[in-house]
Short mmCIF file of C-alpha atoms in Angstrom, two decimals:
data_model
loop_
_atom_site.label_atom_id
_atom_site.label_comp_id
_atom_site.label_asym_id
_atom_site.label_seq_id
_atom_site.Cartn_x
_atom_site.Cartn_y
_atom_site.Cartn_z
CA MET A 1372 86.23 95.57 83.50
CA TYR A 1373 84.32 97.02 80.71
CA ILE A 1374 83.37 100.77 81.41
CA LEU A 1375 81.24 101.96 78.54
CA VAL A 1376 80.66 106.38 78.82
CA ARG A 1377 78.11 108.15 76.90
CA GLU A 1378 80.19 110.52 74.84
CA SER A 1379 77.59 112.84 75.27
CA VAL A 1380 79.51 113.50 78.89
CA PRO A 1381 81.55 116.49 79.40
CA VAL A 1382 85.48 115.17 80.23
CA GLY A 1383 85.22 116.32 83.77
CA PHE A 1384 82.09 114.21 84.38
CA ALA A 1385 83.22 111.37 82.15
CA VAL A 1386 86.18 111.03 84.58
CA LEU A 1387 84.40 110.46 87.38
CA SER A 1388 81.72 108.67 86.29
CA ALA A 1389 84.11 106.68 84.78
CA ALA A 1390 85.76 106.05 88.79
CA HIS A 1391 81.85 106.04 90.21
CA ALA A 1392 80.97 103.00 87.60
CA SER A 1393 84.92 100.98 88.27
CA LEU A 1394 83.63 100.62 92.56
CA ALA A 1395 80.00 100.22 91.98
CA ALA A 1396 81.34 97.47 89.82
CA TYR A 1397 83.51 95.97 92.09
CA LEU A 1398 81.11 96.19 95.02
CA ARG A 1399 77.95 95.17 92.88
CA PHE A 1400 80.50 91.68 92.19
CA ALA A 1401 82.72 91.46 94.84
CA ASP A 1402 81.85 87.96 95.92
CA THR A 1403 81.78 86.82 93.04
CA PRO A 1404 84.64 84.18 91.58
CA GLU A 1405 85.10 86.04 88.31
CA VAL A 1406 86.11 89.11 90.42
CA LYS A 1407 88.49 87.75 93.11
CA GLU A 1408 90.17 85.91 89.93
CA TRP A 1409 90.31 90.09 88.25
CA LEU A 1410 91.56 90.79 90.88
CA ALA A 1411 94.41 88.75 91.17
CA GLY A 1412 95.56 89.69 88.00
CA PRO A 1413 95.26 91.55 85.90
CA PHE A 1414 92.79 93.99 86.85
CA TYR A 1415 92.09 95.64 83.58
CA LYS A 1416 89.86 98.04 83.04
CA THR A 1417 88.91 99.47 79.62
CA VAL A 1418 87.16 102.29 78.97
CA CYS A 1419 85.12 103.03 75.42
CA ARG A 1420 83.63 106.36 74.87
CA VAL A 1421 80.01 105.31 73.33
CA SER A 1422 76.36 106.49 71.81
CA ASP A 1423 73.44 106.59 72.95
CA ALA A 1424 72.24 104.12 70.56
CA GLU A 1425 75.39 101.29 71.93
CA PHE A 1426 74.93 102.40 75.47
CA GLU A 1427 71.24 101.26 75.34
CA ARG A 1428 72.63 98.12 73.58
CA ALA A 1429 75.24 97.43 76.09
CA LYS A 1430 72.61 97.48 78.89
CA GLU A 1431 70.84 94.98 77.18
CA GLU A 1432 73.96 92.68 77.85
CA PRO A 1433 73.38 91.53 82.25
CA GLU A 1434 75.29 91.59 85.15
CA HIS A 1435 75.98 95.56 84.36
CA VAL A 1436 75.86 98.37 87.00
CA VAL A 1437 74.77 101.88 85.23
CA ILE A 1438 75.76 105.18 86.84
CA THR A 1439 74.01 108.26 86.78
CA GLU A 1440 74.10 111.89 87.75
CA SER A 1441 72.65 114.15 89.58
CA ALA A 1442 74.34 116.92 88.15
CA LEU A 1443 73.45 116.73 85.20
CA ASP A 1444 69.47 115.89 86.03
CA GLY A 1445 70.16 112.18 86.38
CA GLN A 1446 71.22 111.08 83.33
CA GLU A 1447 72.16 107.68 82.69
CA VAL A 1448 76.46 108.63 82.19
CA ALA A 1449 78.19 105.74 82.52
CA ILE A 1450 78.06 101.44 82.65
CA ALA A 1451 80.29 99.26 83.94
CA PHE A 1452 80.69 95.59 83.61
CA LYS A 1453 81.43 92.36 85.72
CA PRO A 1454 84.97 91.72 84.44
CA ARG A 1455 84.67 87.79 82.79
CA ALA A 1456 86.59 86.25 80.72
CA GLU A 1457 85.42 87.19 77.73
CA TYR A 1458 83.18 90.13 76.36
CA PRO A 1459 80.44 89.75 73.71
CA LYS A 1460 82.86 90.31 70.39
CA VAL A 1461 80.61 93.73 69.82
CA PHE A 1462 83.07 94.76 72.91
CA ARG A 1463 86.61 95.31 70.96
CA PHE A 1464 84.56 97.54 68.48
CA PHE A 1465 83.81 100.48 70.80
CA THR A 1466 86.74 103.52 70.70
CA LEU A 1467 88.59 103.57 73.70
CA TYR A 1468 88.62 106.67 75.64
CA LYS A 1469 91.65 108.95 75.61
#
């Protein structure tokens, strides 16, 4: 599962939004074969920091959930993608969140 967090989000909200994004994506796609396979293993999650432009482009990819933060005036802060065998090539170039 890829989780993208806007780089402008403060660290405390970023951690919270990544957790919310993971759960929201699981709940949205729980009944799909891809999620059942993912839960059985490997259960990987990759969290990346992305620019506003990267975030907007990523929203064009299918099967995702967008997380907003009420404490930040409803700003979109994170996006999580349904687990899948292969992601678009551009995902490999996102910066890992450290």
